[in-house]
Short mmCIF file of C-alpha atoms and ligand atoms in Angstrom, two decimals:
data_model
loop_
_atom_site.label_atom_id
_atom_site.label_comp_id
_atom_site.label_asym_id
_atom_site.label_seq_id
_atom_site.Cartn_x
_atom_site.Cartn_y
_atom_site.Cartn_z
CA UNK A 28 0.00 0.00 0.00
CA UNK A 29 1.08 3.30 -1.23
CA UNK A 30 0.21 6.64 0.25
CA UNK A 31 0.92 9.64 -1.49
CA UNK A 32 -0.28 13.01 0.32
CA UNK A 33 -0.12 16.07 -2.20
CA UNK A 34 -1.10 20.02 -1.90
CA UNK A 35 -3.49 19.90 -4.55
CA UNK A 36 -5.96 17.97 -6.20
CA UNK A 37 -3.91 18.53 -9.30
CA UNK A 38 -1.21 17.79 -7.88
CA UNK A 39 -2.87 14.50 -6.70
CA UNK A 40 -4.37 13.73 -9.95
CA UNK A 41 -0.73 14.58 -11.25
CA UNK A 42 0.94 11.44 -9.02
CA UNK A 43 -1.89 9.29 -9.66
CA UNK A 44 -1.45 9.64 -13.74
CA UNK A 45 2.06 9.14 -13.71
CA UNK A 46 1.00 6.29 -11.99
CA UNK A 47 -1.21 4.81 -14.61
CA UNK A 48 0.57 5.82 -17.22
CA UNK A 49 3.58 3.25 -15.75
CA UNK A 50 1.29 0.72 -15.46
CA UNK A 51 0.09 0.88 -18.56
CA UNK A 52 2.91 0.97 -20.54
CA UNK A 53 3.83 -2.20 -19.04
CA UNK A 54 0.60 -3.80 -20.81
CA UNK A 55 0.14 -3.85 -24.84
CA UNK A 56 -3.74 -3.65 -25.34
CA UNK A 57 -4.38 -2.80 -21.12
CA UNK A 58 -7.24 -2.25 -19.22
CA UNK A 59 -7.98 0.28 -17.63
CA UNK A 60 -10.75 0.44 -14.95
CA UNK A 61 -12.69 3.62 -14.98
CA UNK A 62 -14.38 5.66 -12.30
CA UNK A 63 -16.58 8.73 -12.52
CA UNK A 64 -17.23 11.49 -10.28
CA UNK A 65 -15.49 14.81 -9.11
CA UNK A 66 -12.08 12.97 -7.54
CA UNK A 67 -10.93 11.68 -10.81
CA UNK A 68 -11.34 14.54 -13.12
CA UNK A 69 -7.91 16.21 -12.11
CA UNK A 70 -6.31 12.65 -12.56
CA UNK A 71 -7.84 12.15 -16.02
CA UNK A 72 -6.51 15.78 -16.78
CA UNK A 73 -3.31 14.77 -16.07
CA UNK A 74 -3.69 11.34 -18.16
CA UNK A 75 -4.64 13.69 -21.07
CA UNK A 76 -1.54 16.22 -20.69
CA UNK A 77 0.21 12.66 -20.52
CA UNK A 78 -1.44 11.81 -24.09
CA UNK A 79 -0.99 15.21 -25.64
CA UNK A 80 3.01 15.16 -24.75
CA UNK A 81 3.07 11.61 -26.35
CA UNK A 82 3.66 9.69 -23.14
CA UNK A 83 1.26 7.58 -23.45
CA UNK A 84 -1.77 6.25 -25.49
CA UNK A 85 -4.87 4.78 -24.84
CA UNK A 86 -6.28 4.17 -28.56
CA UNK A 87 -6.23 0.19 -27.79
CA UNK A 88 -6.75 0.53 -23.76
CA UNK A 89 -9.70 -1.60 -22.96
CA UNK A 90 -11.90 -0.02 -20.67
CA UNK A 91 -14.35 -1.19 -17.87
CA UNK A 92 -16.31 1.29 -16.00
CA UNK A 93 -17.27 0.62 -12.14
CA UNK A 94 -21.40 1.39 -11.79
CA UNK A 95 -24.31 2.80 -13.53
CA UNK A 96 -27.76 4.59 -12.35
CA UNK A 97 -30.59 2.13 -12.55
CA UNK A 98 -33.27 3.59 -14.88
CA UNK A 99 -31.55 6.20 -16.25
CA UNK A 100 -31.20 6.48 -20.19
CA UNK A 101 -27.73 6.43 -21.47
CA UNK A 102 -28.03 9.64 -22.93
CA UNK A 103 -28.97 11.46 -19.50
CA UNK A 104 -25.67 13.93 -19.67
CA UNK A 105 -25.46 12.24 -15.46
CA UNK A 106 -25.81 8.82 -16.31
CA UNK A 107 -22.56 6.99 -15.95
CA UNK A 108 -22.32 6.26 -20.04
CA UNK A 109 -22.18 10.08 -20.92
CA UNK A 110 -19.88 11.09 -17.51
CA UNK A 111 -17.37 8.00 -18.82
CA UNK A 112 -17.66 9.31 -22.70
CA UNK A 113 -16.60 12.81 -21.37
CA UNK A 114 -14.65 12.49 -18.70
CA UNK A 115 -12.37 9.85 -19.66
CA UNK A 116 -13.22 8.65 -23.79
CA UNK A 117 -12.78 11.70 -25.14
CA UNK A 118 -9.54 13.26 -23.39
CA UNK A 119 -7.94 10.27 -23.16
CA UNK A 120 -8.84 9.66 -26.47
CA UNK A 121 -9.76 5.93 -25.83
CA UNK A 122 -11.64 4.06 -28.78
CA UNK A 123 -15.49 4.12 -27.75
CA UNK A 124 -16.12 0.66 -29.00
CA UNK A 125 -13.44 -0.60 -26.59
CA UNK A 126 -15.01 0.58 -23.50
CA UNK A 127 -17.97 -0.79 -21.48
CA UNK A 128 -20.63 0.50 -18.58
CA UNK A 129 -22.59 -1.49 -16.89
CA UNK A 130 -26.24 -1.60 -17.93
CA UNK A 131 -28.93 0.20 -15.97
CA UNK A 132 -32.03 -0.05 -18.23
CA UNK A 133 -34.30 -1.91 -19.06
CA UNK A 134 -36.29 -4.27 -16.86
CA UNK A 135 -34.91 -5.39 -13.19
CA UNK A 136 -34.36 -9.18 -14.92
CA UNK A 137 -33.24 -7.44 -17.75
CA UNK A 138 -30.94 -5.37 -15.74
CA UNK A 139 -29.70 -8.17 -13.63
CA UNK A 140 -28.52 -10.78 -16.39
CA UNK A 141 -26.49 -7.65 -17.99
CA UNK A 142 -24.34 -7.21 -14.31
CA UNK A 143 -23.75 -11.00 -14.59
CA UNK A 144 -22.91 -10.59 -18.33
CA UNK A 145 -20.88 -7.74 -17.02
CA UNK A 146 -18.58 -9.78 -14.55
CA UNK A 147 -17.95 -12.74 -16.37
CA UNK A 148 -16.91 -10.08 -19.54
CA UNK A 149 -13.94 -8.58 -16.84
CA UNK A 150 -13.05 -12.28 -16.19
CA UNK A 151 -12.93 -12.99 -20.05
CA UNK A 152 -11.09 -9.88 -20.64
CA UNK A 153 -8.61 -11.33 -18.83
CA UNK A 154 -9.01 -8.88 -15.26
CA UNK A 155 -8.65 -5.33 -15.20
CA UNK A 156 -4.73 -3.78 -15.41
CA UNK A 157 -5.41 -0.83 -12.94
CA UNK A 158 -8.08 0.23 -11.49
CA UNK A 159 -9.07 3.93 -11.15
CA UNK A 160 -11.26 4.63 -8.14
CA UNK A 161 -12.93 7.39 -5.52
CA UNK A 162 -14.31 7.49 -2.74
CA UNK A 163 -17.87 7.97 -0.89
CA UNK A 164 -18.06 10.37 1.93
CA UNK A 165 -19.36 7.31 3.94
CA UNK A 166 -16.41 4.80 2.22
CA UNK A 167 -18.45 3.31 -0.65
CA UNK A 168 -16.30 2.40 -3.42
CA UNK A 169 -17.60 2.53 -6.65
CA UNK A 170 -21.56 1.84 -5.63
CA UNK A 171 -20.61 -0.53 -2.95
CA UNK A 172 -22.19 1.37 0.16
CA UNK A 173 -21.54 0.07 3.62
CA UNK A 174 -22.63 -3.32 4.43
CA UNK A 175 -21.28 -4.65 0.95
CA UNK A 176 -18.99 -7.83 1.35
CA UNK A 177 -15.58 -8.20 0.23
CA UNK A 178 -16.27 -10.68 -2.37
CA UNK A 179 -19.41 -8.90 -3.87
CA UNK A 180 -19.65 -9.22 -8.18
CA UNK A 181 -21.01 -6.98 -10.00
CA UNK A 182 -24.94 -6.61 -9.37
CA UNK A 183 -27.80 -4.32 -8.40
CA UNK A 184 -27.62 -2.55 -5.20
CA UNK A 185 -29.60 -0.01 -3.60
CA UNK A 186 -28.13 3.41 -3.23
CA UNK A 187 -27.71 4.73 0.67
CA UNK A 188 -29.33 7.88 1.61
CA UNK A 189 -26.43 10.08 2.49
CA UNK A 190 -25.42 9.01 -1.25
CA UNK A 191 -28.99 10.02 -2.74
CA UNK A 192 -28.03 13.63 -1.05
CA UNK A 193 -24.76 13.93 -2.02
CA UNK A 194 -25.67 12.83 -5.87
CA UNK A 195 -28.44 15.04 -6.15
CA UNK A 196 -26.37 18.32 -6.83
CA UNK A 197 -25.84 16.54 -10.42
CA UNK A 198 -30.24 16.48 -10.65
CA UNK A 199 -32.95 19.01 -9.99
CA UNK A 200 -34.12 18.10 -7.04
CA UNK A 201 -33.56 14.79 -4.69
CA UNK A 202 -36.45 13.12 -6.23
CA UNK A 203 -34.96 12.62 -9.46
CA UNK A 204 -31.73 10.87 -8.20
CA UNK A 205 -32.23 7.27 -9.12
CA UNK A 206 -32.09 4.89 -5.95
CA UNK A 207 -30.87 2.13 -7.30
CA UNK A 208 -27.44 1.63 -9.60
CA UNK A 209 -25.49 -1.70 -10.76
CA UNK A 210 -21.86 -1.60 -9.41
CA UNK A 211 -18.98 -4.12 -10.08
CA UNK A 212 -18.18 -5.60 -6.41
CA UNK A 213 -15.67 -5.36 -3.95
CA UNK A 214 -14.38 -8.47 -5.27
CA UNK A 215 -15.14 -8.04 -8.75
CA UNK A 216 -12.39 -3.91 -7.89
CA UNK A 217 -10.14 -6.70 -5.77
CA UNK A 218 -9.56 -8.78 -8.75
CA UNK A 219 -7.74 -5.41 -10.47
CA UNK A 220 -4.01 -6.24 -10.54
CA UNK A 221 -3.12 -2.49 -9.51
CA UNK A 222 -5.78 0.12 -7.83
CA UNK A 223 -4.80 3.85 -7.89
CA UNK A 224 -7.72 5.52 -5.35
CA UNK A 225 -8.16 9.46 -5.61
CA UNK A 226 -9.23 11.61 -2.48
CA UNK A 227 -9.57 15.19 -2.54
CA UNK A 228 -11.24 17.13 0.23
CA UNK A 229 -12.42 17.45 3.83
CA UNK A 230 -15.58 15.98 3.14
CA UNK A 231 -13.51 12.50 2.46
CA UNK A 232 -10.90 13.14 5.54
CA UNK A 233 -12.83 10.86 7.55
CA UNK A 234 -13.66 8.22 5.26
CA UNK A 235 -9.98 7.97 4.35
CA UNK A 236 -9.08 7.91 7.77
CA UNK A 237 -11.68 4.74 8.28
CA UNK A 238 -10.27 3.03 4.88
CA UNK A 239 -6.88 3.42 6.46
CA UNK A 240 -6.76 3.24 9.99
CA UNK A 241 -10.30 2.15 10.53
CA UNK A 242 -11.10 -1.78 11.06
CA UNK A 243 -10.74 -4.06 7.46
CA UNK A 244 -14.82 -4.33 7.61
CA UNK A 245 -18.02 -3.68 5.91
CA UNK A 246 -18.82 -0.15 7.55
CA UNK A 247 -16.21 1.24 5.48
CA UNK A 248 -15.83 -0.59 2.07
CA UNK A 249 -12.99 1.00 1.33
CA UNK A 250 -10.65 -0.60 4.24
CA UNK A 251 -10.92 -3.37 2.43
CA UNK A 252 -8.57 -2.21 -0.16
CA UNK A 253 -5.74 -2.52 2.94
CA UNK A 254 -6.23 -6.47 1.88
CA UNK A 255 -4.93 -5.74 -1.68
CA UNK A 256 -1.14 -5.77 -2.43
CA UNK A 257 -0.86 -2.70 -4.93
CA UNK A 258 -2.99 0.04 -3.97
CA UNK A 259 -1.66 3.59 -4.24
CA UNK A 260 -4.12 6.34 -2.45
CA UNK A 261 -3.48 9.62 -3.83
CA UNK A 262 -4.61 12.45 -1.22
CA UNK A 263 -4.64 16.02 -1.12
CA UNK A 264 -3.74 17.82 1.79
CA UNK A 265 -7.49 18.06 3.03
CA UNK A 266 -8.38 14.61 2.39
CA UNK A 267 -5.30 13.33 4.22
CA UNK A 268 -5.83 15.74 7.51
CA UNK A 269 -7.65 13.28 9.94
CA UNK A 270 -4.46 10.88 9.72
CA UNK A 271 -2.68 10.24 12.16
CA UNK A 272 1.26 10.67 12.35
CA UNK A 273 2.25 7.69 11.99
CA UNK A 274 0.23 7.02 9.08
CA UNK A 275 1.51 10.31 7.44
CA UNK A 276 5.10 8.74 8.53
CA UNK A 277 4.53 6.43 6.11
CA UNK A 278 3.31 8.35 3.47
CA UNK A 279 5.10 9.66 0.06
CA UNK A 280 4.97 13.45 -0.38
CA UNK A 281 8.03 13.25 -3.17
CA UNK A 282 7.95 15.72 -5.74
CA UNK A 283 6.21 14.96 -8.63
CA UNK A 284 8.90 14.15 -10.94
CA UNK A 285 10.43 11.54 -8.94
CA UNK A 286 8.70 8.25 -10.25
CA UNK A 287 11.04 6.22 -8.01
CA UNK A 288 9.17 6.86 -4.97
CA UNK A 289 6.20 5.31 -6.48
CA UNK A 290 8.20 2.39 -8.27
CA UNK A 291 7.25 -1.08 -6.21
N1 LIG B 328 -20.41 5.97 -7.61
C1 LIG B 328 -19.61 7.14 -7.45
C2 LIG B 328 -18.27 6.76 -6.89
O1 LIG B 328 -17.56 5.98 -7.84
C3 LIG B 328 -17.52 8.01 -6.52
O2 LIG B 328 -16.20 7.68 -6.11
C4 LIG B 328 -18.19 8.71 -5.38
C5 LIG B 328 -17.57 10.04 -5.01
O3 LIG B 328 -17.84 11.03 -5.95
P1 LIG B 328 -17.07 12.38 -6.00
O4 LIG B 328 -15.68 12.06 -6.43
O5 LIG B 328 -17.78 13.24 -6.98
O6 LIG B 328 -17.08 12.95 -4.62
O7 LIG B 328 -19.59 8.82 -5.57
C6 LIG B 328 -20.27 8.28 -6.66
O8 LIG B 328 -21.50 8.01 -6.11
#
């Protein structure tokens, strides 16, 4: 386990690309695991700047995204298939037809064979390369709220309350947040050979400070990621102040440029 504590989000998102990037390169035709939401965007910046100075490319990257709304139509500019299309397709100038969402729509059965479909098509692929994640303000990973076990697939869960809130600045009003989404499971995100997890802000102090000091257990999803043996969590300043010293002791706050600090 990696930590890397940074000023900025950019800066965070900065670390957290080269990190990719490394892994990546490693891998002809990789896979990438993608996540949506606020903590990533500065990350998939970075990936970008990454592309544009020829680093890297991600024109054969397979991609797998983590979750989708239930009921939502595809083409809902907050549904999961048009955040992944801008936030990561397009900048990172990935090949559309090589990258996959779960399925929200359509009937529940309907629904519920495509997250099956959707787990045994990671396994097929061969497992996901590195795995881009955030984090909930109460620990959820992906859509796997508290409660979820540690060897969870990918399937239909029900979306917590506190989550409903803090999703419906992206909707009109709290009504129209859908309740329900299909996530890939803790085990399905555990199966990832490398996980790269992106925290910025004091609303996800505590929640990092449960997923790294906290008990390995279901209240906080994300301490189960403490179980994995490449994880890199890439923290600002604010998301890393409820840690304690010694955790911080242990953490990398290198400059950017040296890639040794993050080499395993
Ligand atoms: N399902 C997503 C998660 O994958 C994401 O990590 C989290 C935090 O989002 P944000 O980064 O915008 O705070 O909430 C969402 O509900």
């Amino acid at each position: 386990m990696k930590i890397v504590i940074q000023h900025s989000p950019s800066d965070a998102g900065r670390v957290a690309a080269r990190q990719i990037a490394s892994t990546l390169r490693l891998q002809q035709n990789g896979i990438i695991g993608l996540a949506t939401g606020s903590s990533p965007q500065p990350l998939y910046e970075a990936l970008a700047a990454l592309v544009r100075a020829g680093e890297v490319s991600f024109a054969s990257t397979r991609g797998f995204a983590l979750d989708e709304y239930v009921g939502i139509d595809p083409d809902h500019p907050e549904s999961y298939h048009s955040i992944i299309a801008r936030d990561a397709i397009a900048p990172l100038g990935m090949d559309p037809r090589l990258v996959r969402v779960p399925s929200g729509s359509g009937s529940v059965e309907e629904v519920d064979e495509a997250a099956v479909e959707y787990e045994a098509a990671i396994r097929e692929a061969g497992g996901v390369d590195v795995q881009i994640l955030g984090i909930g303000a109460n620990g959820h990973i992906g859509f796997n709220e508290p409660g979820s076990a540690a060897d969870s697939v990918t399937r239909r869960v029900d979306l917590a309350p506190e989550t409903i809130a803090a999703n419906s600045r992206f909707f009109p009003s709290v009504a129209d947040v859908p309740t329900q989404a299909v996530s890939q499971g803790l085990g399905t995100i555990l199966s990832a050979r490398a996980i790269v997890l992106v925290a910025n802000g004091s609303e996800k102090a505590q929640a990092v400070r449960d997923a790294l000091e906290g008990p390995i257990e279901a209240s906080c999803p994300a301490s189960f990621l403490r179980e994995h043996d490449d994880v890199t969590f890439c923290l600002d300043e604010q998301a890393a102040a409820l840690l304690s010293a010694e955790t911080r002791a242990r953490s990398v706050t290198t400059a950017l440029d040296d890639s040794t600090a993050l080499s395993h």
